[in-house]
Short mmCIF file of C-alpha atoms and ligand atoms in Angstrom, two decimals:
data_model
loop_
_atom_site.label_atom_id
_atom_site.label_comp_id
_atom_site.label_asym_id
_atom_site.label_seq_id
_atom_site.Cartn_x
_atom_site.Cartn_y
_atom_site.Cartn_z
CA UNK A 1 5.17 5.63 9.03
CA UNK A 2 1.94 4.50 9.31
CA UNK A 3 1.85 1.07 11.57
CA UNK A 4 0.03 -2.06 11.85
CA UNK A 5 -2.06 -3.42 14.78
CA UNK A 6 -0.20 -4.08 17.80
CA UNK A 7 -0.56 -7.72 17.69
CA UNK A 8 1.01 -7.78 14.24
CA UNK A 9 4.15 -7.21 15.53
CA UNK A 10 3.78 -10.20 17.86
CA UNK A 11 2.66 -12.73 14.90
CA UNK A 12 5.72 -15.75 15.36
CA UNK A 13 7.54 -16.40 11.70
CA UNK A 14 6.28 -19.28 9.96
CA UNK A 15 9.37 -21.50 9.38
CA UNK A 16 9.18 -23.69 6.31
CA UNK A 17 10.60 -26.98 5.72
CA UNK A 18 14.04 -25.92 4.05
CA UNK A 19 14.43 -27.81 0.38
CA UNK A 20 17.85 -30.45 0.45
CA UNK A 21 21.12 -29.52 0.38
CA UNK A 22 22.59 -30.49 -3.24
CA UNK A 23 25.47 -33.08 -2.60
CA UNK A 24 27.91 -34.39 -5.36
CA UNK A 25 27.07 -37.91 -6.37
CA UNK A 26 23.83 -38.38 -3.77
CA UNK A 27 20.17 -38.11 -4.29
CA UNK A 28 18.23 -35.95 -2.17
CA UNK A 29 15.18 -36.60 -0.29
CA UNK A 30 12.98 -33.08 1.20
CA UNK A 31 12.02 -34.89 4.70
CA UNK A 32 10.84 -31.38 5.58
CA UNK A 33 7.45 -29.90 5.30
CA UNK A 34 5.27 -33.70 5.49
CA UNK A 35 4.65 -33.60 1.91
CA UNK A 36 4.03 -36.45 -0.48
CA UNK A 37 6.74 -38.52 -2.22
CA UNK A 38 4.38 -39.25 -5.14
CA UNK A 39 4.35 -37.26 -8.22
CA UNK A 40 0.74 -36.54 -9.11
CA UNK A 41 -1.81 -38.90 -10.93
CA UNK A 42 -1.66 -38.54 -14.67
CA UNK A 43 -5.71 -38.83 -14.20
CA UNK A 44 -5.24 -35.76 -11.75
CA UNK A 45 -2.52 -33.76 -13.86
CA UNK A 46 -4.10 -34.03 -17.04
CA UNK A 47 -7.26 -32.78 -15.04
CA UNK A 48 -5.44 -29.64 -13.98
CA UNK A 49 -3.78 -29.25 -17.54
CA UNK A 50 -7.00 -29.18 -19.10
CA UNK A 51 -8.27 -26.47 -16.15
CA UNK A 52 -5.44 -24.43 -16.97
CA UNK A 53 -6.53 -23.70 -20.45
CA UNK A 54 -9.53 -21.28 -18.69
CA UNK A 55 -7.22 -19.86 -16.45
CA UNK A 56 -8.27 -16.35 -17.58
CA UNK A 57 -11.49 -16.88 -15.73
CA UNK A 58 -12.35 -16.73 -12.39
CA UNK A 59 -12.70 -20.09 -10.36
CA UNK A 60 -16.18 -20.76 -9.22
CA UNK A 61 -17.02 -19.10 -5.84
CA UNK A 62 -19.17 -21.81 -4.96
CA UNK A 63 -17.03 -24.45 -5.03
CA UNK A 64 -19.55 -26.55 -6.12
CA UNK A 65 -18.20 -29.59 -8.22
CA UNK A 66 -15.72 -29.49 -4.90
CA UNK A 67 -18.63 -29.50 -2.72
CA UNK A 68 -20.92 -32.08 -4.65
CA UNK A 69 -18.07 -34.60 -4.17
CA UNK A 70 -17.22 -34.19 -0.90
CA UNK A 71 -21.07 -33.98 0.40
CA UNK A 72 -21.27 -37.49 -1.48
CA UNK A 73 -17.86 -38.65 0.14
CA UNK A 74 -18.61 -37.91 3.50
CA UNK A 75 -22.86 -38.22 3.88
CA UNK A 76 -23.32 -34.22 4.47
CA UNK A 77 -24.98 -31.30 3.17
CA UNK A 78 -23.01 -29.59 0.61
CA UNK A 79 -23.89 -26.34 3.02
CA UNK A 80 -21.63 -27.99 5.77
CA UNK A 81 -18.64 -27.43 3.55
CA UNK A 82 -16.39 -24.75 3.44
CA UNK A 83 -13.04 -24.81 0.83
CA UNK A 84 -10.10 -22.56 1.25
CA UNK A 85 -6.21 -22.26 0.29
CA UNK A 86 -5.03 -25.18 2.81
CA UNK A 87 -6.95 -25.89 5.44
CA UNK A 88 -4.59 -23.77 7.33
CA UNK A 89 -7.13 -21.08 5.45
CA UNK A 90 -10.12 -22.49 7.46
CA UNK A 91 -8.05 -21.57 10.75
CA UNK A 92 -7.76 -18.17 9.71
CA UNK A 93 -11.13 -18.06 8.24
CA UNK A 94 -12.39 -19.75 11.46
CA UNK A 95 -10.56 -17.46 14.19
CA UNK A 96 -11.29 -14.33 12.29
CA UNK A 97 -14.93 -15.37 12.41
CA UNK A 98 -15.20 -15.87 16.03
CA UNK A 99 -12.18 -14.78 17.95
CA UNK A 100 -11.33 -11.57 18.15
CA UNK A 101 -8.78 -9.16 21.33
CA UNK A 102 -9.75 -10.70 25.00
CA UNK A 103 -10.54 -14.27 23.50
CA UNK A 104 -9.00 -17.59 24.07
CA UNK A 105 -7.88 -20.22 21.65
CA UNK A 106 -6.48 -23.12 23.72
CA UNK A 107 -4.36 -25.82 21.54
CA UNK A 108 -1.85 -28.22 22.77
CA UNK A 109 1.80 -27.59 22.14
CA UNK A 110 3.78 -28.17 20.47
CA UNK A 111 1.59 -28.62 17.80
CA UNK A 112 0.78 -27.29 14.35
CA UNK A 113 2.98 -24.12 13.91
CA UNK A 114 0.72 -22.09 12.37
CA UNK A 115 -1.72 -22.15 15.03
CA UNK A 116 0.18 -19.69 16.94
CA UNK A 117 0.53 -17.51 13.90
CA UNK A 118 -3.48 -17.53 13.37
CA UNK A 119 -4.46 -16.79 16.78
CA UNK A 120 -1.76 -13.64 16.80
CA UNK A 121 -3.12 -12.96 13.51
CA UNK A 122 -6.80 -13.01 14.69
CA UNK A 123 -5.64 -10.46 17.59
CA UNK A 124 -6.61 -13.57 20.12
CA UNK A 125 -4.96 -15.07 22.74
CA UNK A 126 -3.43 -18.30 22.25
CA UNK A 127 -3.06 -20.58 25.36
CA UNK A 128 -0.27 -23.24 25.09
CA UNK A 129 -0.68 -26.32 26.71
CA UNK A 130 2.15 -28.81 26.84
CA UNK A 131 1.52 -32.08 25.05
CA UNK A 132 2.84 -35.29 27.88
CA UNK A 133 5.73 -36.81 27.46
CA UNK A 134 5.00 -39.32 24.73
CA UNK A 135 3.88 -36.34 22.54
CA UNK A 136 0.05 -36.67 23.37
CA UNK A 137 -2.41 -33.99 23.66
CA UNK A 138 -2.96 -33.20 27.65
CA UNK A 139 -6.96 -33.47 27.34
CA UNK A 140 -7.53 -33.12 30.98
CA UNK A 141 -5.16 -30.42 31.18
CA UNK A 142 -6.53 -28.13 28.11
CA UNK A 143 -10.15 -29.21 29.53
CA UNK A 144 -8.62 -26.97 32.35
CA UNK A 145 -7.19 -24.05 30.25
CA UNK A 146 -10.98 -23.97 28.76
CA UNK A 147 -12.32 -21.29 30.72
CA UNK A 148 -15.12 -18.48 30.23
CA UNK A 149 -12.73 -16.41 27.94
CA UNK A 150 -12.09 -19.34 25.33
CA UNK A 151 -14.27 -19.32 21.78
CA UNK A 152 -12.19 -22.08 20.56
CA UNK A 153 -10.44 -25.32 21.38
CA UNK A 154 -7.89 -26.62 18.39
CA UNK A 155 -7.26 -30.43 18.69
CA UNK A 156 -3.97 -31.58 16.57
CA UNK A 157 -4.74 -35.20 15.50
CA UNK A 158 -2.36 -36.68 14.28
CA UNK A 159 -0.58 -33.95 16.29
CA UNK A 160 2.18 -32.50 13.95
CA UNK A 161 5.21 -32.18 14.71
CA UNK A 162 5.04 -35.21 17.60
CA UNK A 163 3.04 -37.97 16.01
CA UNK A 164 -0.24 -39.18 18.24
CA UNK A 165 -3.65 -39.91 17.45
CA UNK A 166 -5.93 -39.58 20.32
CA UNK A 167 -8.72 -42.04 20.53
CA UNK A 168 -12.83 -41.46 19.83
CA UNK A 169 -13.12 -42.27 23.49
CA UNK A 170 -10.98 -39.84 24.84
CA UNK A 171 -12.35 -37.49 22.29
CA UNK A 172 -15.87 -37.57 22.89
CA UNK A 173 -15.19 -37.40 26.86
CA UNK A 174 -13.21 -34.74 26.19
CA UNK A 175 -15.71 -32.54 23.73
CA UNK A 176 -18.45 -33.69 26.51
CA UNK A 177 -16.61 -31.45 28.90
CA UNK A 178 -16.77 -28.71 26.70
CA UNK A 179 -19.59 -25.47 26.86
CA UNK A 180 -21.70 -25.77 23.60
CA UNK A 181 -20.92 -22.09 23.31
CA UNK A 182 -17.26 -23.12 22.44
CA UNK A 183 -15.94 -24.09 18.65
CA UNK A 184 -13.47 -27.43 19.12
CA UNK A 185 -11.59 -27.96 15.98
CA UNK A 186 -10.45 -31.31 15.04
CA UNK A 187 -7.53 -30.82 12.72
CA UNK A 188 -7.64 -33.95 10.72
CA UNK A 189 -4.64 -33.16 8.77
CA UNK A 190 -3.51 -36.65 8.59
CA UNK A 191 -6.24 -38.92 9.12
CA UNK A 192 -6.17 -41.13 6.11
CA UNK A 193 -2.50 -42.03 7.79
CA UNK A 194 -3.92 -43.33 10.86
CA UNK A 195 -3.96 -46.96 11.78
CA UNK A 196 -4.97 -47.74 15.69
CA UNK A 197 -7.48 -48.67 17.42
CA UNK A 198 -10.77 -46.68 18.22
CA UNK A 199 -9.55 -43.65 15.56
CA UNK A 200 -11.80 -40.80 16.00
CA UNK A 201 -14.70 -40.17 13.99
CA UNK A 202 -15.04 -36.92 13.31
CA UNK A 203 -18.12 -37.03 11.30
CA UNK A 204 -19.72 -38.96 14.43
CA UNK A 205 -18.61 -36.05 16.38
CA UNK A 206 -19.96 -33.67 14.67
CA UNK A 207 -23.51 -35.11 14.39
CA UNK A 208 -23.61 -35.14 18.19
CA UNK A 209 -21.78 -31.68 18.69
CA UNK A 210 -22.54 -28.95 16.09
CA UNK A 211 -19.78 -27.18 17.74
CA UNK A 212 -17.34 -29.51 16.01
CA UNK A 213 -15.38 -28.11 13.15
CA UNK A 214 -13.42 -31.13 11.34
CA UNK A 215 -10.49 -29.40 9.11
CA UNK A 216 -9.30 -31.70 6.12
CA UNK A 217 -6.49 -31.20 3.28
CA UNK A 218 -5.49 -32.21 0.14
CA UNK A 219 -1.71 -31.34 0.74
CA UNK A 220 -0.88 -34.73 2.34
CA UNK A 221 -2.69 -37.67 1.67
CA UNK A 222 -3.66 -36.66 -1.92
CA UNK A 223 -0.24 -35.07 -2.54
CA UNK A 224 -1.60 -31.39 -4.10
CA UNK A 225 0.35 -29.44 -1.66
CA UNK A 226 1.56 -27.31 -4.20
CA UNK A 227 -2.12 -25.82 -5.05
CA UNK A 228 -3.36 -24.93 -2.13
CA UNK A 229 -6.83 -26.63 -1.59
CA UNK A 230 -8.32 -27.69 2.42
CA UNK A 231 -11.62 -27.19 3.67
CA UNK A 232 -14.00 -27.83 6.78
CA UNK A 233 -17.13 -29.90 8.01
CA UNK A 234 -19.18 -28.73 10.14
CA UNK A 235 -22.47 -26.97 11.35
CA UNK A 236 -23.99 -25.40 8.32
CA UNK A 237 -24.15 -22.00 10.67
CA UNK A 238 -20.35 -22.52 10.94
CA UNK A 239 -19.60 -23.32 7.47
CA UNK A 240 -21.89 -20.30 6.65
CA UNK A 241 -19.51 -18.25 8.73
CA UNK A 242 -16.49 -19.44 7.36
CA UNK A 243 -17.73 -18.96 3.81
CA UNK A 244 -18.79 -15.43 4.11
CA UNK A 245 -14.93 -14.20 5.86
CA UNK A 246 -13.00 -16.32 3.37
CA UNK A 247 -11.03 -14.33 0.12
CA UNK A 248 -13.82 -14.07 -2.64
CA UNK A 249 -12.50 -17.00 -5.23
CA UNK A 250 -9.42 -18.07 -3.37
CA UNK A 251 -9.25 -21.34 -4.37
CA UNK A 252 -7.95 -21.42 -8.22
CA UNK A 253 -9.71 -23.41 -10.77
CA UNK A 254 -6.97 -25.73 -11.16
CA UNK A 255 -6.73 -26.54 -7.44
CA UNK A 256 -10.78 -27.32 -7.47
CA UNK A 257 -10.41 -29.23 -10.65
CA UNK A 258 -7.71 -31.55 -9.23
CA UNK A 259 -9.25 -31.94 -6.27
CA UNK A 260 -12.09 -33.23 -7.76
CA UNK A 261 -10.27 -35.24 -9.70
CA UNK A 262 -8.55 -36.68 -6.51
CA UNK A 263 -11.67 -37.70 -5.45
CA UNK A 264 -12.67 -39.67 -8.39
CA UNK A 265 -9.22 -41.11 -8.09
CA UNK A 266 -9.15 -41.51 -4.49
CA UNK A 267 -8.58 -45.58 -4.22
CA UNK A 268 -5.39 -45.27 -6.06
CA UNK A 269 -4.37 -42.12 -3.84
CA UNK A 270 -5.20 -43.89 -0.97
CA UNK A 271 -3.62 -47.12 -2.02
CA UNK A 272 -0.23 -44.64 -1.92
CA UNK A 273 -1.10 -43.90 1.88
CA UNK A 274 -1.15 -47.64 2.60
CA UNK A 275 2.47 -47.64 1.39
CA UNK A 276 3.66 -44.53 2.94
CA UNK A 277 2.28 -46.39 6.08
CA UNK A 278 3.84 -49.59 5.61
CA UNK A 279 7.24 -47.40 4.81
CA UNK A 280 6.16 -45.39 8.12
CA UNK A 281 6.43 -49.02 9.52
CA UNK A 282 9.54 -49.95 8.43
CA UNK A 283 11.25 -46.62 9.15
CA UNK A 284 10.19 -47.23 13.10
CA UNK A 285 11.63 -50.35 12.98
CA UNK A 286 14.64 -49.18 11.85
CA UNK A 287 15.01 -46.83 14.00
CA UNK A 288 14.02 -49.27 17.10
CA UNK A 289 16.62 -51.34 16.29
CA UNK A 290 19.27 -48.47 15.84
CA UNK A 291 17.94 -47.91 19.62
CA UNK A 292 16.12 -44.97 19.24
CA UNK A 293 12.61 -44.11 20.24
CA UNK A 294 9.90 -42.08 19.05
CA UNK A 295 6.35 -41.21 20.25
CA UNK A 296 3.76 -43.49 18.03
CA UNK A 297 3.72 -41.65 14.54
CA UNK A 298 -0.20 -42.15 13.23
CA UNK A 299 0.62 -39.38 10.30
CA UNK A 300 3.49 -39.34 7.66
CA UNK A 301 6.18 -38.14 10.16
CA UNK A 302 8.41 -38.97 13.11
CA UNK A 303 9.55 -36.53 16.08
CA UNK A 304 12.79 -37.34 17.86
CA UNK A 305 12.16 -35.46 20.95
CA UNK A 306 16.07 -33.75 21.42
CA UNK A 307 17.89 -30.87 22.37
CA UNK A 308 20.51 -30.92 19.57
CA UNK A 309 18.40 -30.53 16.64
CA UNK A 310 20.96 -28.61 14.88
CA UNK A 311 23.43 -31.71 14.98
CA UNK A 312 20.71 -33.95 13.89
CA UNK A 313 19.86 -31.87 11.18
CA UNK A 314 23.55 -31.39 10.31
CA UNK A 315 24.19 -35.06 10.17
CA UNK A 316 20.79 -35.55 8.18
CA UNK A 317 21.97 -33.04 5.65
CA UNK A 318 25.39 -34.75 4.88
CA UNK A 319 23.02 -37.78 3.94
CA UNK A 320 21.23 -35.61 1.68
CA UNK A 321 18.22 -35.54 3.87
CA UNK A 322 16.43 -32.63 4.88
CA UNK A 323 14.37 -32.41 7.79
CA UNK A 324 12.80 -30.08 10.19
CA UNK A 325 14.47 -29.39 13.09
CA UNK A 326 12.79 -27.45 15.76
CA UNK A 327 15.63 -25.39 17.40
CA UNK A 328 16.77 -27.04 21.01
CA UNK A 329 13.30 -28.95 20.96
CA UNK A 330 13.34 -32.07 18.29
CA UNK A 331 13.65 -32.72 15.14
CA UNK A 332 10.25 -34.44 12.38
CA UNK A 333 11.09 -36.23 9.92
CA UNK A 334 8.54 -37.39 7.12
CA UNK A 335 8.05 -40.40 5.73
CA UNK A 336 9.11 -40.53 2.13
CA UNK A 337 11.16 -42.39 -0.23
CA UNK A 338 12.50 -45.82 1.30
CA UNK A 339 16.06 -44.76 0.31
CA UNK A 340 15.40 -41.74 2.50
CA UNK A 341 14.02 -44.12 5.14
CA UNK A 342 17.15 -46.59 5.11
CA UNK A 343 19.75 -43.53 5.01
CA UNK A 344 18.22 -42.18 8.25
CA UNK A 345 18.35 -45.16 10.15
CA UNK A 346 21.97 -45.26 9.27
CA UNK A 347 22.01 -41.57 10.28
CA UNK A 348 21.14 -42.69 13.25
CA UNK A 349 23.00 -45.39 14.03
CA UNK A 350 26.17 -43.07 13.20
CA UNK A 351 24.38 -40.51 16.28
CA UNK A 352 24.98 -40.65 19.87
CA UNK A 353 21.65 -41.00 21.59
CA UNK A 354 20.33 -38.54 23.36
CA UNK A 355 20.12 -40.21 27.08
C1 LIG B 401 -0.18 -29.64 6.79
C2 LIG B 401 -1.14 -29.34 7.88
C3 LIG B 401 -2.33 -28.66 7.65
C4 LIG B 401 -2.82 -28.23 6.33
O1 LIG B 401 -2.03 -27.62 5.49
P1 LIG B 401 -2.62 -27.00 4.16
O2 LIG B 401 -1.57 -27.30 3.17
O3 LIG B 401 -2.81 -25.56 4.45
O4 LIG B 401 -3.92 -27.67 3.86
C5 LIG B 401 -3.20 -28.45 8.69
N1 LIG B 401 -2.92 -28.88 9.91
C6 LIG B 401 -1.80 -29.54 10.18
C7 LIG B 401 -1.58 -30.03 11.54
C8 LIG B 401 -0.87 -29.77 9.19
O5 LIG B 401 0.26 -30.41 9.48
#
């Protein structure tokens, strides 16, 4: 047989949010992947329908409705941009640009669970560091695991699975510390979910570092998961880098044409976030008052930090909630439906706390 690369062997499974168990006479709820609760705009979905109808042509390469938009939604040239399938594209597209065997990628962890798969992919070397205790990125202590051998530093904020923003102060220091010669992403998966004090700019970031790479998504906030459409700010030397590695026309017609639509739509979209965070609100307090704590969720999820995920999970399930439990670590949760969010609470109470 002919074989792969070494390091393709070594590439960690990507485990996926499993979809609810069906129970007799209970309604569902997929608390599993961080996805959106709301079905799509009609303004959006009849935007897609109508994209379909040319779907025996190729998308446009360039991106370039996509790109108009965002340039006007975020003040930058349309040749800082760079679209791909998920922004968990961009991290591919990113590492395979500048990483390759012998160089470092230093993230905190746990974190986002494909950034171990990329950096295997890549045939880099990932370098874990161990979020605190209250689920925050370590900043002094991945400042430390940045050494002469790292290319690139991936920041997690909100960090999925455990919940934290960190700060623009704490930010900046941080990317102050850093050799201009070294890429930090800022993974800004959730950011439209974050409400706290001094929230980090990215954009201000980048104009003072053009080694900043900001990652966005349309999977969570604007709810089109299911087609596959991220992309990334920065330098337009990096975005020029990412564009020329990425898959020629990856992302689909339909997937640029809703996104564009989300745009035009994006008060409405956004007005969805403010209730996913008021429902984020209510599910901590429920779960406060059930005696449980959590580390301060600023995206659409919560992260019991516990050993006996697969109880949790079990327990979950016979409410007809799935979640993601990672094995012997914790268990996230998203935000979703507020039946979801009352029926965990009284999951909980029904638990015995972990001590
Ligand atoms: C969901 C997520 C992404 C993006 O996912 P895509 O669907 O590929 O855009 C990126 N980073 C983090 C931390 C995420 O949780």
């Amino acid at each position: 047989m002919v074989e792969p690369l070494p390091h393709v062997r070594e590439i960690p499974p990507y485990v996926p949010g499993k979809p609810p168990v069906a129970r007799a006479g209970l309604t569902t709820y997929k608390l599993s992947s961080n996805e959106n609760p709301y079905p799509p705009l009609p303004s959006v979905r009849a935007t897609a329908e109508q994209a379909v109808t040319a779907m025996n042509r190729y998308p446009d390469m360039g991106c370039s409705a996509l790109y108009d938009a965002l340039a006007t939604k975020h003040g930058v040239g349309t040749d800082q941009l760079a679209a791909g399938t998920g922004s968990v594209a961009l991290i591919y597209h990113l590492l395979s640009a500048y990483c390759g065997p012998g160089d470092e990628v230093v993230h905190a962890w746990r974190s986002f669970e494909a950034y171990p798969i990329a950096i295997t992919a890549a045939g880099a070397t990932g370098v874990k560091v161990p979020v605190t205790a209250d689920g925050r990125h370590d900043l002094p202590a991945m400042a430390a695991a940045t050494t002469e051998r790292t290319k690139v530093v991936l920041l997690c904020t909100p960090n999925n699975p455990t919940g934290p923003a960190l700060t623009h102060a704490e930010t900046t220091a941080f990317i102050a510390g850093v050799p201009a010669d070294v890429l930090v992403v800022v993974d800004e998966a959730y950011v439209e979910f974050v409400r706290m004090a001094d929230p980090v700019d990215g954009l201000a970031l980048l104009r003072d570092h053009p080694n900043v790479v900001l990652l966005r998504t349309f999977s969570k906030a604007y709810g089109l998961a299911g087609l596959r459409v991220g992309y990334a700010v920065a330098a337009p030397e990096v975005a020029t880098a990412l564009r020329a590695v990425a898959l020629p026309f990856g992302v689909s017609s339909v997937a640029q044409a809703a996104a564009v639509a989300s745009l035009a739509a994006e008060d409405e979209l956004l007005a969805r976030v403010d209730a996913l965070v008021v429902e984020r609100d209510r599910l901590v307090a429920g779960i406060a008052a059930v005696g449980w704590t959590v580390p301060e969720p600023q995206g659409n999820f919560v992260w019991f930090d516990l050993p006996q995920t697969d109880a949790f999970a079990a327990a979950a399930g016979e409410a007809g909630l799935a979640v993601r439990p990672f094995a012997g670590e914790g268990v996230r949760v998203s935000v979703g439906e507020p039946e979801a969010t009352d029926r965990l609470v009284e999951v909980l109470r029904g638990m015995k706390r972990p001590t």
